[in-house]
Amino acid sequence: MSKLDIKNNEVAFYAMGGLGEIGKNMYCVQFQDEIIIIDCGVLFPEDELLGVDYVIQNYDYLIENKDKIKGIFITHGHEDHIGGLPFFLQKVNAPIYAGPFAMSLIKGKLEEKHLLRDAELHEINEFDEVHFKKLWVSFFRTTHSIPDTLGVAVHTPQGTIVQTGDFKFDQTASTGYQTDLARLAEIGSQGVLALLSDSAGAGITGASAREKDIGEYILETFKYQKGRIVVASVASNIMRVQQIIDAAVKVDRKLVLSGEDIEQIIDTAMQLGKLKLPKDLLISMEEANDLEPDQVVILETGKMGEPIKSLQQIANGDNPKFHLSDSDLVFVTTTPSYAQETEVQKTKDMIYRTGAEVKFVSDDLNPSGHANQNDEQLILNFMKPKFFVPIQGEYRLLDRHAELAEEVGIPVE
């Protein structure tokens, strides 16, 4: 997109990514000479893109209109929402607004690329408001798998545009992860011009598993496994990492961290008080090799926090630190996207060939961090928007989300 015809009093919404795909999230609201950007993520490539680490957006329009950009507002710290910032900031040095945990992760990314010194960073919370001449932005807390997840409301002269970020409703969510239902009702009662809502879970027909139940499921799995446990999880899923830590403590196993980003993310989470880690729990892989298998848990998060590819390398014997044996359990606690279904089945087969067992939480529970169909309709009823735009999802998910909106009275036109 290099040109956009916006009449003087029109409010424009457009996406640089995140429509027809899960990843590369980047959404823009524009009124006259002010542009608000929400998120700046990457897409992890499919197998056919050999040698490609990231897929990023075409930034041409934003580069041409960089003087209009007032800020980049980050909903949370997952790669598909912040991973594109180092690339975008090399083209446009726009101010960044993010919650405490996301901001800490962003600082680490920018420091790696030597961009931190020149970056304009503003830490925000759910109660803040950011005002510009014509637009202003407010926030609301939502439940997701990472701390400090925010929805964003952009207030324009024509009405409020709400972007949910990644969300779900979980009444058992712990402190720091709870959705602010009163704030949702308040925004909805004031009138919403357009709702831009997360569609990644639009295919989930049943209830999503509560985090309390997932924690108990992980603990039960740990209790009854006699050999070594290799747990695969997304590094930035702090809620899941805490559940793994808690289970290891309760069954008296030591924990080994394996993955490129996991130590930095855990350090960040601990500094911000988002993670509790007993001092004597962590050991090195060398120390683990001197213990009995039933005394060890290995937390594998892989490259860029994505564990499935890393499990394939381990199953192939390409990980120099450890190999799988027939007494191991590979326990996958992440929820692979629909686009990874073929990859997941291939990974299972590769693990079984080593003699190890493999178990996915998603085989018994639905541990998604995204809204299911009921959640998506609930937030529509909270917001009662004049217009609705499904975002973040493959085409079939966007289409299903549109049907869900029609069911609660949003006119098809």
mmCIF file of C-alpha atoms in Angstrom:
data_model
loop_
_atom_site.group_PDB
_atom_site.id
_atom_site.type_symbol
_atom_site.label_atom_id
_atom_site.label_comp_id
_atom_site.label_asym_id
_atom_site.label_seq_id
_atom_site.Cartn_x
_atom_site.Cartn_y
_atom_site.Cartn_z
ATOM 1 C CA MET A 1 0.000 0.000 0.000
ATOM 2 C CA SER A 2 1.595 3.263 -1.119
ATOM 3 C CA LYS A 3 -1.468 5.520 -1.503
ATOM 4 C CA LEU A 4 -4.605 6.028 0.545
ATOM 5 C CA ASP A 5 -7.429 8.374 -0.380
ATOM 6 C CA ILE A 6 -8.828 9.707 2.910
ATOM 7 C CA LYS A 7 -11.343 12.573 2.805
ATOM 8 C CA ASN A 8 -10.750 15.395 5.270
ATOM 9 C CA ASN A 9 -13.145 14.310 8.029
ATOM 10 C CA GLU A 10 -12.925 10.557 7.512
ATOM 11 C CA VAL A 11 -11.309 8.171 9.959
ATOM 12 C CA ALA A 12 -9.345 5.420 8.224
ATOM 13 C CA PHE A 13 -8.435 2.001 9.554
ATOM 14 C CA TYR A 14 -5.973 -0.185 7.646
ATOM 15 C CA ALA A 15 -3.819 -3.212 8.382
ATOM 16 C CA MET A 16 -0.186 -3.713 7.409
ATOM 17 C CA GLY A 17 -0.429 -7.372 8.429
ATOM 18 C CA GLY A 18 -2.525 -9.721 10.531
ATOM 19 C CA LEU A 19 -5.393 -10.173 8.046
ATOM 20 C CA GLY A 20 -5.494 -13.639 6.492
ATOM 21 C CA GLU A 21 -2.581 -14.753 8.676
ATOM 22 C CA ILE A 22 -1.696 -15.309 12.341
ATOM 23 C CA GLY A 23 1.311 -13.058 12.786
ATOM 24 C CA LYS A 24 2.750 -9.830 11.383
ATOM 25 C CA ASN A 25 0.181 -7.863 13.409
ATOM 26 C CA MET A 26 0.251 -4.150 12.608
ATOM 27 C CA TYR A 27 -2.880 -1.981 12.498
ATOM 28 C CA CYS A 28 -3.275 1.743 11.853
ATOM 29 C CA VAL A 29 -5.896 4.386 12.614
ATOM 30 C CA GLN A 30 -5.582 7.673 10.742
ATOM 31 C CA PHE A 31 -7.439 10.968 11.026
ATOM 32 C CA GLN A 32 -6.128 13.846 8.902
ATOM 33 C CA ASP A 33 -2.439 14.287 9.762
ATOM 34 C CA GLU A 34 -2.306 11.873 12.737
ATOM 35 C CA ILE A 35 -1.594 8.134 12.529
ATOM 36 C CA ILE A 36 -1.789 5.732 15.472
ATOM 37 C CA ILE A 37 -0.079 2.339 14.977
ATOM 38 C CA ILE A 38 -1.117 -0.653 17.092
ATOM 39 C CA ASP A 39 1.529 -3.407 17.322
ATOM 40 C CA CYS A 40 4.438 -4.177 15.018
ATOM 41 C CA GLY A 41 4.933 -7.933 14.815
ATOM 42 C CA VAL A 42 6.570 -10.540 12.614
ATOM 43 C CA LEU A 43 5.345 -13.720 10.969
ATOM 44 C CA PHE A 44 7.355 -16.908 11.408
ATOM 45 C CA PRO A 45 7.988 -18.435 7.960
ATOM 46 C CA GLU A 46 6.618 -21.714 6.690
ATOM 47 C CA ASP A 47 9.003 -24.503 5.645
ATOM 48 C CA GLU A 48 9.079 -23.452 1.984
ATOM 49 C CA LEU A 49 10.780 -20.138 2.891
ATOM 50 C CA LEU A 50 14.201 -21.680 3.365
ATOM 51 C CA GLY A 51 16.749 -19.478 5.125
ATOM 52 C CA VAL A 52 14.138 -16.884 6.141
ATOM 53 C CA ASP A 53 13.939 -16.072 9.877
ATOM 54 C CA TYR A 54 11.171 -13.456 9.800
ATOM 55 C CA VAL A 55 8.481 -12.192 7.442
ATOM 56 C CA ILE A 56 7.779 -8.464 7.917
ATOM 57 C CA GLN A 57 5.314 -5.938 6.528
ATOM 58 C CA ASN A 58 5.635 -3.598 3.557
ATOM 59 C CA TYR A 59 6.174 -0.267 5.328
ATOM 60 C CA ASP A 60 6.177 1.995 2.236
ATOM 61 C CA TYR A 61 3.031 3.979 3.082
ATOM 62 C CA LEU A 62 4.138 4.590 6.662
ATOM 63 C CA ILE A 63 7.626 5.608 5.583
ATOM 64 C CA GLU A 64 6.130 8.144 3.148
ATOM 65 C CA ASN A 65 3.867 9.466 5.934
ATOM 66 C CA LYS A 66 6.271 9.111 8.859
ATOM 67 C CA ASP A 67 5.740 12.713 10.006
ATOM 68 C CA LYS A 68 2.089 11.867 10.738
ATOM 69 C CA ILE A 69 2.876 8.911 13.015
ATOM 70 C CA LYS A 70 2.181 9.836 16.647
ATOM 71 C CA GLY A 71 3.119 6.545 18.235
ATOM 72 C CA ILE A 72 3.253 2.758 18.138
ATOM 73 C CA PHE A 73 1.038 1.286 20.869
ATOM 74 C CA ILE A 74 1.916 -2.284 21.886
ATOM 75 C CA THR A 75 -0.764 -4.634 23.226
ATOM 76 C CA HIS A 76 1.656 -7.248 24.644
ATOM 77 C CA GLY A 77 5.124 -8.735 24.336
ATOM 78 C CA HIS A 78 4.738 -11.707 21.984
ATOM 79 C CA GLU A 79 6.881 -11.839 18.836
ATOM 80 C CA ASP A 80 3.924 -11.528 16.486
ATOM 81 C CA HIS A 81 3.221 -8.152 18.117
ATOM 82 C CA ILE A 82 6.677 -6.696 18.888
ATOM 83 C CA GLY A 83 9.120 -8.666 16.710
ATOM 84 C CA GLY A 84 8.992 -6.166 13.826
ATOM 85 C CA LEU A 85 9.993 -3.128 15.884
ATOM 86 C CA PRO A 86 13.769 -3.382 15.244
ATOM 87 C CA PHE A 87 13.104 -3.465 11.488
ATOM 88 C CA PHE A 88 10.494 -0.689 11.445
ATOM 89 C CA LEU A 89 12.513 1.661 13.676
ATOM 90 C CA GLN A 90 15.382 1.530 11.187
ATOM 91 C CA LYS A 91 12.990 3.224 8.740
ATOM 92 C CA VAL A 92 10.801 5.327 11.069
ATOM 93 C CA ASN A 93 11.878 6.392 14.559
ATOM 94 C CA ALA A 94 8.376 6.652 16.047
ATOM 95 C CA PRO A 95 7.627 6.786 19.799
ATOM 96 C CA ILE A 96 6.736 3.426 21.370
ATOM 97 C CA TYR A 97 4.150 3.010 24.140
ATOM 98 C CA ALA A 98 4.009 -0.346 25.977
ATOM 99 C CA GLY A 99 3.259 -1.939 29.340
ATOM 100 C CA PRO A 100 6.111 -2.802 31.743
ATOM 101 C CA PHE A 101 6.753 -6.404 30.658
ATOM 102 C CA ALA A 102 6.474 -5.739 26.925
ATOM 103 C CA MET A 103 8.695 -2.673 27.313
ATOM 104 C CA SER A 104 11.427 -4.719 29.000
ATOM 105 C CA LEU A 105 11.390 -7.222 26.130
ATOM 106 C CA ILE A 106 11.398 -4.389 23.565
ATOM 107 C CA LYS A 107 14.433 -2.782 25.199
ATOM 108 C CA GLY A 108 16.320 -6.073 24.894
ATOM 109 C CA LYS A 109 15.466 -6.342 21.196
ATOM 110 C CA LEU A 110 16.462 -2.766 20.437
ATOM 111 C CA GLU A 111 19.701 -3.090 22.376
ATOM 112 C CA GLU A 112 20.693 -6.123 20.273
ATOM 113 C CA LYS A 113 20.262 -4.028 17.110
ATOM 114 C CA HIS A 114 21.974 -0.943 18.633
ATOM 115 C CA LEU A 115 18.718 1.046 18.375
ATOM 116 C CA LEU A 116 17.968 1.556 22.061
ATOM 117 C CA ARG A 117 19.870 4.805 22.541
ATOM 118 C CA ASP A 118 17.858 6.674 19.899
ATOM 119 C CA ALA A 119 14.460 5.104 20.673
ATOM 120 C CA GLU A 120 11.683 7.153 22.291
ATOM 121 C CA LEU A 121 10.062 4.787 24.801
ATOM 122 C CA HIS A 122 7.062 5.444 27.048
ATOM 123 C CA GLU A 123 5.972 2.883 29.647
ATOM 124 C CA ILE A 124 2.190 2.843 30.149
ATOM 125 C CA ASN A 125 -0.410 1.014 32.219
ATOM 126 C CA GLU A 126 -4.111 0.305 31.886
ATOM 127 C CA PHE A 127 -5.105 3.586 33.575
ATOM 128 C CA ASP A 128 -3.069 5.920 31.362
ATOM 129 C CA GLU A 129 -4.314 8.196 28.606
ATOM 130 C CA VAL A 130 -2.122 9.546 25.799
ATOM 131 C CA HIS A 131 -3.392 12.725 24.118
ATOM 132 C CA PHE A 132 -2.465 14.231 20.768
ATOM 133 C CA LYS A 133 -4.012 17.241 19.014
ATOM 134 C CA LYS A 134 -6.865 15.328 17.350
ATOM 135 C CA LEU A 135 -6.657 11.763 18.637
ATOM 136 C CA TRP A 136 -6.186 10.270 22.066
ATOM 137 C CA VAL A 137 -5.585 6.734 23.269
ATOM 138 C CA SER A 138 -6.709 4.812 26.362
ATOM 139 C CA PHE A 139 -6.307 1.192 27.466
ATOM 140 C CA PHE A 140 -7.956 -1.747 29.208
ATOM 141 C CA ARG A 141 -6.501 -4.886 30.789
ATOM 142 C CA THR A 142 -7.204 -8.288 29.216
ATOM 143 C CA THR A 143 -6.372 -11.936 29.966
ATOM 144 C CA HIS A 144 -3.674 -13.581 27.863
ATOM 145 C CA SER A 145 -0.682 -15.855 28.479
ATOM 146 C CA ILE A 146 1.757 -13.009 29.113
ATOM 147 C CA PRO A 147 1.632 -10.245 31.775
ATOM 148 C CA ASP A 148 0.480 -6.667 31.157
ATOM 149 C CA THR A 149 -1.676 -7.464 28.113
ATOM 150 C CA LEU A 150 -3.688 -4.422 27.027
ATOM 151 C CA GLY A 151 -6.500 -3.615 24.651
ATOM 152 C CA VAL A 152 -6.290 -0.215 22.959
ATOM 153 C CA ALA A 153 -9.042 2.369 22.409
ATOM 154 C CA VAL A 154 -8.310 5.127 19.874
ATOM 155 C CA HIS A 155 -10.655 8.066 20.418
ATOM 156 C CA THR A 156 -11.337 10.035 17.227
ATOM 157 C CA PRO A 157 -13.678 12.947 16.379
ATOM 158 C CA GLN A 158 -15.925 10.392 14.626
ATOM 159 C CA GLY A 159 -16.007 7.877 17.485
ATOM 160 C CA THR A 160 -13.910 5.316 19.354
ATOM 161 C CA ILE A 161 -12.058 2.492 17.589
ATOM 162 C CA VAL A 162 -11.260 -0.425 19.902
ATOM 163 C CA GLN A 163 -8.542 -3.009 19.206
ATOM 164 C CA THR A 164 -8.773 -5.940 21.623
ATOM 165 C CA GLY A 165 -5.221 -7.277 21.316
ATOM 166 C CA ASP A 166 -4.988 -11.009 22.118
ATOM 167 C CA PHE A 167 -7.559 -11.880 24.767
ATOM 168 C CA LYS A 168 -9.764 -14.492 26.368
ATOM 169 C CA PHE A 169 -12.099 -14.551 29.372
ATOM 170 C CA ASP A 170 -10.961 -16.701 32.302
ATOM 171 C CA GLN A 171 -12.632 -16.163 35.670
ATOM 172 C CA THR A 172 -9.821 -18.098 37.423
ATOM 173 C CA ALA A 173 -7.007 -15.956 35.983
ATOM 174 C CA SER A 174 -4.451 -14.933 38.603
ATOM 175 C CA THR A 175 -3.689 -11.370 39.648
ATOM 176 C CA GLY A 176 -2.049 -9.455 36.818
ATOM 177 C CA TYR A 177 -3.843 -11.516 34.175
ATOM 178 C CA GLN A 178 -7.464 -10.642 34.935
ATOM 179 C CA THR A 179 -9.670 -8.870 32.395
ATOM 180 C CA ASP A 180 -11.075 -5.540 33.599
ATOM 181 C CA LEU A 181 -14.733 -6.263 32.890
ATOM 182 C CA ALA A 182 -15.912 -2.966 34.368
ATOM 183 C CA ARG A 183 -13.657 -1.060 31.981
ATOM 184 C CA LEU A 184 -14.998 -3.035 29.019
ATOM 185 C CA ALA A 185 -18.550 -2.149 30.023
ATOM 186 C CA GLU A 186 -17.578 1.502 30.457
ATOM 187 C CA ILE A 187 -16.051 1.747 26.975
ATOM 188 C CA GLY A 188 -19.056 0.007 25.441
ATOM 189 C CA SER A 189 -21.533 2.292 27.206
ATOM 190 C CA GLN A 190 -19.766 5.368 25.796
ATOM 191 C CA GLY A 191 -20.262 4.135 22.224
ATOM 192 C CA VAL A 192 -17.866 2.279 19.919
ATOM 193 C CA LEU A 193 -17.534 3.224 16.262
ATOM 194 C CA ALA A 194 -15.574 0.096 15.311
ATOM 195 C CA LEU A 195 -14.348 -3.013 17.097
ATOM 196 C CA LEU A 196 -11.202 -4.731 15.782
ATOM 197 C CA SER A 197 -11.180 -8.115 17.502
ATOM 198 C CA ASP A 198 -8.756 -11.067 17.760
ATOM 199 C CA SER A 199 -9.933 -13.937 15.512
ATOM 200 C CA ALA A 200 -7.205 -16.529 16.192
ATOM 201 C CA GLY A 201 -9.591 -18.653 18.283
ATOM 202 C CA ALA A 202 -12.662 -18.282 16.059
ATOM 203 C CA GLY A 203 -12.539 -22.000 15.276
ATOM 204 C CA ILE A 204 -12.751 -23.014 18.966
ATOM 205 C CA THR A 205 -16.330 -24.142 19.570
ATOM 206 C CA GLY A 206 -16.001 -25.450 23.132
ATOM 207 C CA ALA A 207 -14.903 -23.689 26.274
ATOM 208 C CA SER A 208 -11.207 -22.884 26.566
ATOM 209 C CA ALA A 209 -9.488 -24.627 29.452
ATOM 210 C CA ARG A 210 -9.077 -22.460 32.518
ATOM 211 C CA GLU A 211 -5.492 -21.737 33.514
ATOM 212 C CA LYS A 212 -6.229 -23.284 36.918
ATOM 213 C CA ASP A 213 -7.127 -26.571 35.187
ATOM 214 C CA ILE A 214 -4.061 -26.436 32.930
ATOM 215 C CA GLY A 215 -1.818 -25.987 35.975
ATOM 216 C CA GLU A 216 -3.374 -29.043 37.625
ATOM 217 C CA TYR A 217 -3.009 -31.074 34.401
ATOM 218 C CA ILE A 218 0.710 -30.234 34.185
ATOM 219 C CA LEU A 219 1.211 -31.217 37.832
ATOM 220 C CA GLU A 220 -0.614 -34.554 37.376
ATOM 221 C CA THR A 221 1.537 -35.344 34.332
ATOM 222 C CA PHE A 222 4.700 -34.609 36.324
ATOM 223 C CA LYS A 223 3.547 -36.775 39.252
ATOM 224 C CA TYR A 224 3.107 -39.955 37.226
ATOM 225 C CA GLN A 225 6.103 -39.763 34.896
ATOM 226 C CA LYS A 226 8.944 -42.023 36.012
ATOM 227 C CA GLY A 227 11.643 -40.864 33.579
ATOM 228 C CA ARG A 228 13.002 -37.490 32.459
ATOM 229 C CA ILE A 229 10.493 -34.858 31.290
ATOM 230 C CA VAL A 230 11.268 -32.533 28.383
ATOM 231 C CA VAL A 231 8.650 -29.756 28.452
ATOM 232 C CA ALA A 232 8.166 -27.629 25.344
ATOM 233 C CA SER A 233 6.694 -24.166 25.798
ATOM 234 C CA VAL A 234 6.767 -20.748 24.199
ATOM 235 C CA ALA A 235 9.377 -18.747 26.119
ATOM 236 C CA SER A 236 7.229 -15.644 26.549
ATOM 237 C CA ASN A 237 4.199 -17.575 27.860
ATOM 238 C CA ILE A 238 5.018 -16.566 31.424
ATOM 239 C CA MET A 239 1.823 -18.060 32.815
ATOM 240 C CA ARG A 240 2.770 -21.483 31.426
ATOM 241 C CA VAL A 241 6.414 -21.175 32.527
ATOM 242 C CA GLN A 242 5.206 -20.458 36.095
ATOM 243 C CA GLN A 243 2.989 -23.561 36.018
ATOM 244 C CA ILE A 244 5.965 -25.672 34.887
ATOM 245 C CA ILE A 245 8.153 -24.218 37.656
ATOM 246 C CA ASP A 246 5.453 -24.843 40.291
ATOM 247 C CA ALA A 247 4.963 -28.454 39.156
ATOM 248 C CA ALA A 248 8.720 -29.161 39.192
ATOM 249 C CA VAL A 249 8.955 -27.839 42.759
ATOM 250 C CA LYS A 250 6.009 -29.947 43.956
ATOM 251 C CA VAL A 251 7.412 -33.224 42.572
ATOM 252 C CA ASP A 252 10.968 -32.390 43.722
ATOM 253 C CA ARG A 253 12.606 -32.232 40.292
ATOM 254 C CA LYS A 254 15.372 -29.845 39.200
ATOM 255 C CA LEU A 255 14.824 -27.617 36.158
ATOM 256 C CA VAL A 256 17.136 -27.073 33.178
ATOM 257 C CA LEU A 257 16.500 -24.134 30.817
ATOM 258 C CA SER A 258 17.129 -24.829 27.119
ATOM 259 C CA GLY A 259 16.426 -22.199 24.463
ATOM 260 C CA GLU A 260 17.939 -19.003 23.095
ATOM 261 C CA ASP A 261 15.646 -16.459 24.769
ATOM 262 C CA ILE A 262 14.377 -18.212 27.871
ATOM 263 C CA GLU A 263 16.988 -17.040 30.386
ATOM 264 C CA GLN A 264 16.609 -13.380 29.386
ATOM 265 C CA ILE A 265 12.813 -13.598 29.513
ATOM 266 C CA ILE A 266 12.848 -15.293 32.932
ATOM 267 C CA ASP A 267 15.291 -12.684 34.279
ATOM 268 C CA THR A 268 13.031 -9.906 32.986
ATOM 269 C CA ALA A 269 9.922 -11.511 34.479
ATOM 270 C CA MET A 270 11.603 -11.982 37.862
ATOM 271 C CA GLN A 271 12.888 -8.395 37.976
ATOM 272 C CA LEU A 272 9.339 -7.162 37.366
ATOM 273 C CA GLY A 273 7.847 -9.524 39.938
ATOM 274 C CA LYS A 274 5.935 -11.479 37.265
ATOM 275 C CA LEU A 275 7.559 -14.846 38.006
ATOM 276 C CA LYS A 276 8.482 -16.736 41.197
ATOM 277 C CA LEU A 277 11.513 -19.008 40.929
ATOM 278 C CA PRO A 278 13.067 -20.818 43.953
ATOM 279 C CA LYS A 279 16.819 -20.211 44.172
ATOM 280 C CA ASP A 280 17.933 -23.848 44.138
ATOM 281 C CA LEU A 281 15.602 -25.048 41.362
ATOM 282 C CA LEU A 282 17.708 -24.291 38.262
ATOM 283 C CA ILE A 283 20.661 -26.474 37.313
ATOM 284 C CA SER A 284 22.855 -26.796 34.216
ATOM 285 C CA MET A 285 22.560 -29.564 31.653
ATOM 286 C CA GLU A 286 25.883 -30.952 32.900
ATOM 287 C CA GLU A 287 24.527 -31.151 36.455
ATOM 288 C CA ALA A 288 21.337 -32.799 35.172
ATOM 289 C CA ASN A 289 23.382 -35.559 33.535
ATOM 290 C CA ASP A 290 24.640 -36.567 37.000
ATOM 291 C CA LEU A 291 21.092 -36.992 38.365
ATOM 292 C CA GLU A 292 18.578 -39.792 37.930
ATOM 293 C CA PRO A 293 16.110 -39.159 35.044
ATOM 294 C CA ASP A 294 13.159 -38.879 37.455
ATOM 295 C CA GLN A 295 14.849 -35.912 39.146
ATOM 296 C CA VAL A 296 15.023 -33.719 36.026
ATOM 297 C CA VAL A 297 12.760 -31.472 33.945
ATOM 298 C CA ILE A 298 14.165 -29.770 30.835
ATOM 299 C CA LEU A 299 12.239 -26.688 29.671
ATOM 300 C CA GLU A 300 12.797 -26.386 25.918
ATOM 301 C CA THR A 301 11.693 -23.120 24.285
ATOM 302 C CA GLY A 302 13.724 -23.200 21.095
ATOM 303 C CA LYS A 303 14.850 -20.413 18.839
ATOM 304 C CA MET A 304 12.841 -17.171 18.972
ATOM 305 C CA GLY A 305 10.693 -18.776 21.674
ATOM 306 C CA GLU A 306 9.161 -21.303 19.225
ATOM 307 C CA PRO A 307 9.671 -24.884 20.461
ATOM 308 C CA ILE A 308 8.288 -27.132 17.683
ATOM 309 C CA LYS A 309 11.255 -26.728 15.311
ATOM 310 C CA SER A 310 13.596 -27.193 18.245
ATOM 311 C CA LEU A 311 11.923 -30.505 19.155
ATOM 312 C CA GLN A 312 12.563 -31.708 15.614
ATOM 313 C CA GLN A 313 16.261 -30.892 15.968
ATOM 314 C CA ILE A 314 16.394 -32.759 19.279
ATOM 315 C CA ALA A 315 14.604 -35.767 17.773
ATOM 316 C CA ASN A 316 17.091 -35.763 14.864
ATOM 317 C CA GLY A 317 20.003 -35.786 17.316
ATOM 318 C CA ASP A 318 21.102 -32.290 16.240
ATOM 319 C CA ASN A 319 21.055 -30.775 19.728
ATOM 320 C CA PRO A 320 24.595 -31.095 21.152
ATOM 321 C CA LYS A 321 23.417 -30.653 24.758
ATOM 322 C CA PHE A 322 21.139 -33.680 25.104
ATOM 323 C CA HIS A 323 19.448 -36.533 23.236
ATOM 324 C CA LEU A 324 16.113 -38.248 23.760
ATOM 325 C CA SER A 325 15.940 -41.751 25.198
ATOM 326 C CA ASP A 326 13.178 -44.335 25.532
ATOM 327 C CA SER A 327 12.447 -43.365 29.149
ATOM 328 C CA ASP A 328 11.778 -39.693 28.304
ATOM 329 C CA LEU A 329 8.433 -37.925 28.049
ATOM 330 C CA VAL A 330 8.261 -34.983 25.648
ATOM 331 C CA PHE A 331 5.418 -32.863 27.044
ATOM 332 C CA VAL A 332 4.243 -30.060 24.729
ATOM 333 C CA THR A 333 2.406 -27.372 26.696
ATOM 334 C CA THR A 334 2.123 -24.831 23.910
ATOM 335 C CA THR A 335 -0.845 -24.679 21.528
ATOM 336 C CA PRO A 336 0.393 -24.896 17.928
ATOM 337 C CA SER A 337 -1.487 -22.775 15.402
ATOM 338 C CA TYR A 338 -3.760 -24.399 12.835
ATOM 339 C CA ALA A 339 -1.111 -23.647 10.203
ATOM 340 C CA GLN A 340 1.296 -25.975 12.048
ATOM 341 C CA GLU A 341 -0.931 -29.076 12.067
ATOM 342 C CA THR A 342 1.191 -30.930 9.500
ATOM 343 C CA GLU A 343 4.372 -29.871 11.276
ATOM 344 C CA VAL A 344 3.024 -31.085 14.616
ATOM 345 C CA GLN A 345 2.190 -34.548 13.283
ATOM 346 C CA LYS A 346 5.651 -34.782 11.722
ATOM 347 C CA THR A 347 7.214 -33.767 15.050
ATOM 348 C CA LYS A 348 5.255 -36.410 16.961
ATOM 349 C CA ASP A 349 6.432 -39.091 14.524
ATOM 350 C CA MET A 350 10.056 -37.978 14.830
ATOM 351 C CA ILE A 351 9.901 -38.098 18.637
ATOM 352 C CA TYR A 352 8.321 -41.569 18.682
ATOM 353 C CA ARG A 353 11.156 -42.837 16.464
ATOM 354 C CA THR A 354 13.619 -41.990 19.273
ATOM 355 C CA GLY A 355 11.707 -44.274 21.658
ATOM 356 C CA ALA A 356 10.467 -41.367 23.770
ATOM 357 C CA GLU A 357 6.801 -40.746 24.539
ATOM 358 C CA VAL A 358 5.100 -37.538 23.441
ATOM 359 C CA LYS A 359 2.118 -35.799 24.973
ATOM 360 C CA PHE A 360 0.380 -32.557 23.950
ATOM 361 C CA VAL A 361 -1.727 -30.617 26.432
ATOM 362 C CA SER A 362 -3.961 -29.757 23.482
ATOM 363 C CA ASP A 363 -4.835 -33.469 23.027
ATOM 364 C CA ASP A 364 -6.849 -33.388 26.273
ATOM 365 C CA LEU A 365 -7.511 -29.705 26.960
ATOM 366 C CA ASN A 366 -7.868 -26.522 24.959
ATOM 367 C CA PRO A 367 -5.157 -24.316 26.469
ATOM 368 C CA SER A 368 -5.483 -21.466 23.977
ATOM 369 C CA GLY A 369 -4.588 -17.921 25.004
ATOM 370 C CA HIS A 370 -7.115 -16.650 22.457
ATOM 371 C CA ALA A 371 -10.845 -16.043 22.714
ATOM 372 C CA ASN A 372 -13.156 -18.904 21.790
ATOM 373 C CA GLN A 373 -16.418 -18.312 19.944
ATOM 374 C CA ASN A 374 -18.336 -17.531 23.129
ATOM 375 C CA ASP A 375 -15.653 -15.053 24.268
ATOM 376 C CA GLU A 376 -15.709 -13.335 20.879
ATOM 377 C CA GLN A 377 -19.454 -12.860 21.067
ATOM 378 C CA LEU A 378 -19.228 -11.680 24.666
ATOM 379 C CA ILE A 379 -16.852 -8.840 23.823
ATOM 380 C CA LEU A 380 -19.094 -7.880 20.891
ATOM 381 C CA ASN A 381 -21.965 -7.592 23.356
ATOM 382 C CA PHE A 382 -19.798 -5.539 25.729
ATOM 383 C CA MET A 383 -18.785 -3.114 22.971
ATOM 384 C CA LYS A 384 -21.935 -3.027 20.793
ATOM 385 C CA PRO A 385 -19.935 -1.504 17.911
ATOM 386 C CA LYS A 386 -21.422 0.261 14.892
ATOM 387 C CA PHE A 387 -18.836 -1.510 12.691
ATOM 388 C CA PHE A 388 -16.917 -4.727 13.250
ATOM 389 C CA VAL A 389 -13.594 -5.814 11.705
ATOM 390 C CA PRO A 390 -12.237 -9.307 12.456
ATOM 391 C CA ILE A 391 -8.427 -9.163 12.691
ATOM 392 C CA GLN A 392 -5.550 -11.556 13.380
ATOM 393 C CA GLY A 393 -6.400 -14.847 11.746
ATOM 394 C CA GLU A 394 -6.331 -16.868 8.582
ATOM 395 C CA TYR A 395 -9.160 -16.081 6.150
ATOM 396 C CA ARG A 396 -11.443 -18.895 7.333
ATOM 397 C CA LEU A 397 -11.108 -17.640 10.924
ATOM 398 C CA LEU A 398 -11.893 -14.053 9.921
ATOM 399 C CA ASP A 399 -14.925 -15.333 7.998
ATOM 400 C CA ARG A 400 -16.167 -17.407 10.944
ATOM 401 C CA HIS A 401 -15.701 -14.446 13.281
ATOM 402 C CA ALA A 402 -17.851 -12.324 10.953
ATOM 403 C CA GLU A 403 -20.587 -14.980 11.154
ATOM 404 C CA LEU A 404 -20.379 -14.908 14.964
ATOM 405 C CA ALA A 405 -20.865 -11.132 14.840
ATOM 406 C CA GLU A 406 -23.985 -11.529 12.700
ATOM 407 C CA GLU A 407 -25.398 -13.973 15.273
ATOM 408 C CA VAL A 408 -25.285 -11.256 17.967
ATOM 409 C CA GLY A 409 -26.923 -8.639 15.774
ATOM 410 C CA ILE A 410 -24.102 -6.900 13.881
ATOM 411 C CA PRO A 411 -25.607 -6.197 10.421
ATOM 412 C CA VAL A 412 -23.798 -8.038 7.621
ATOM 413 C CA GLU A 413 -23.354 -4.847 5.578
#
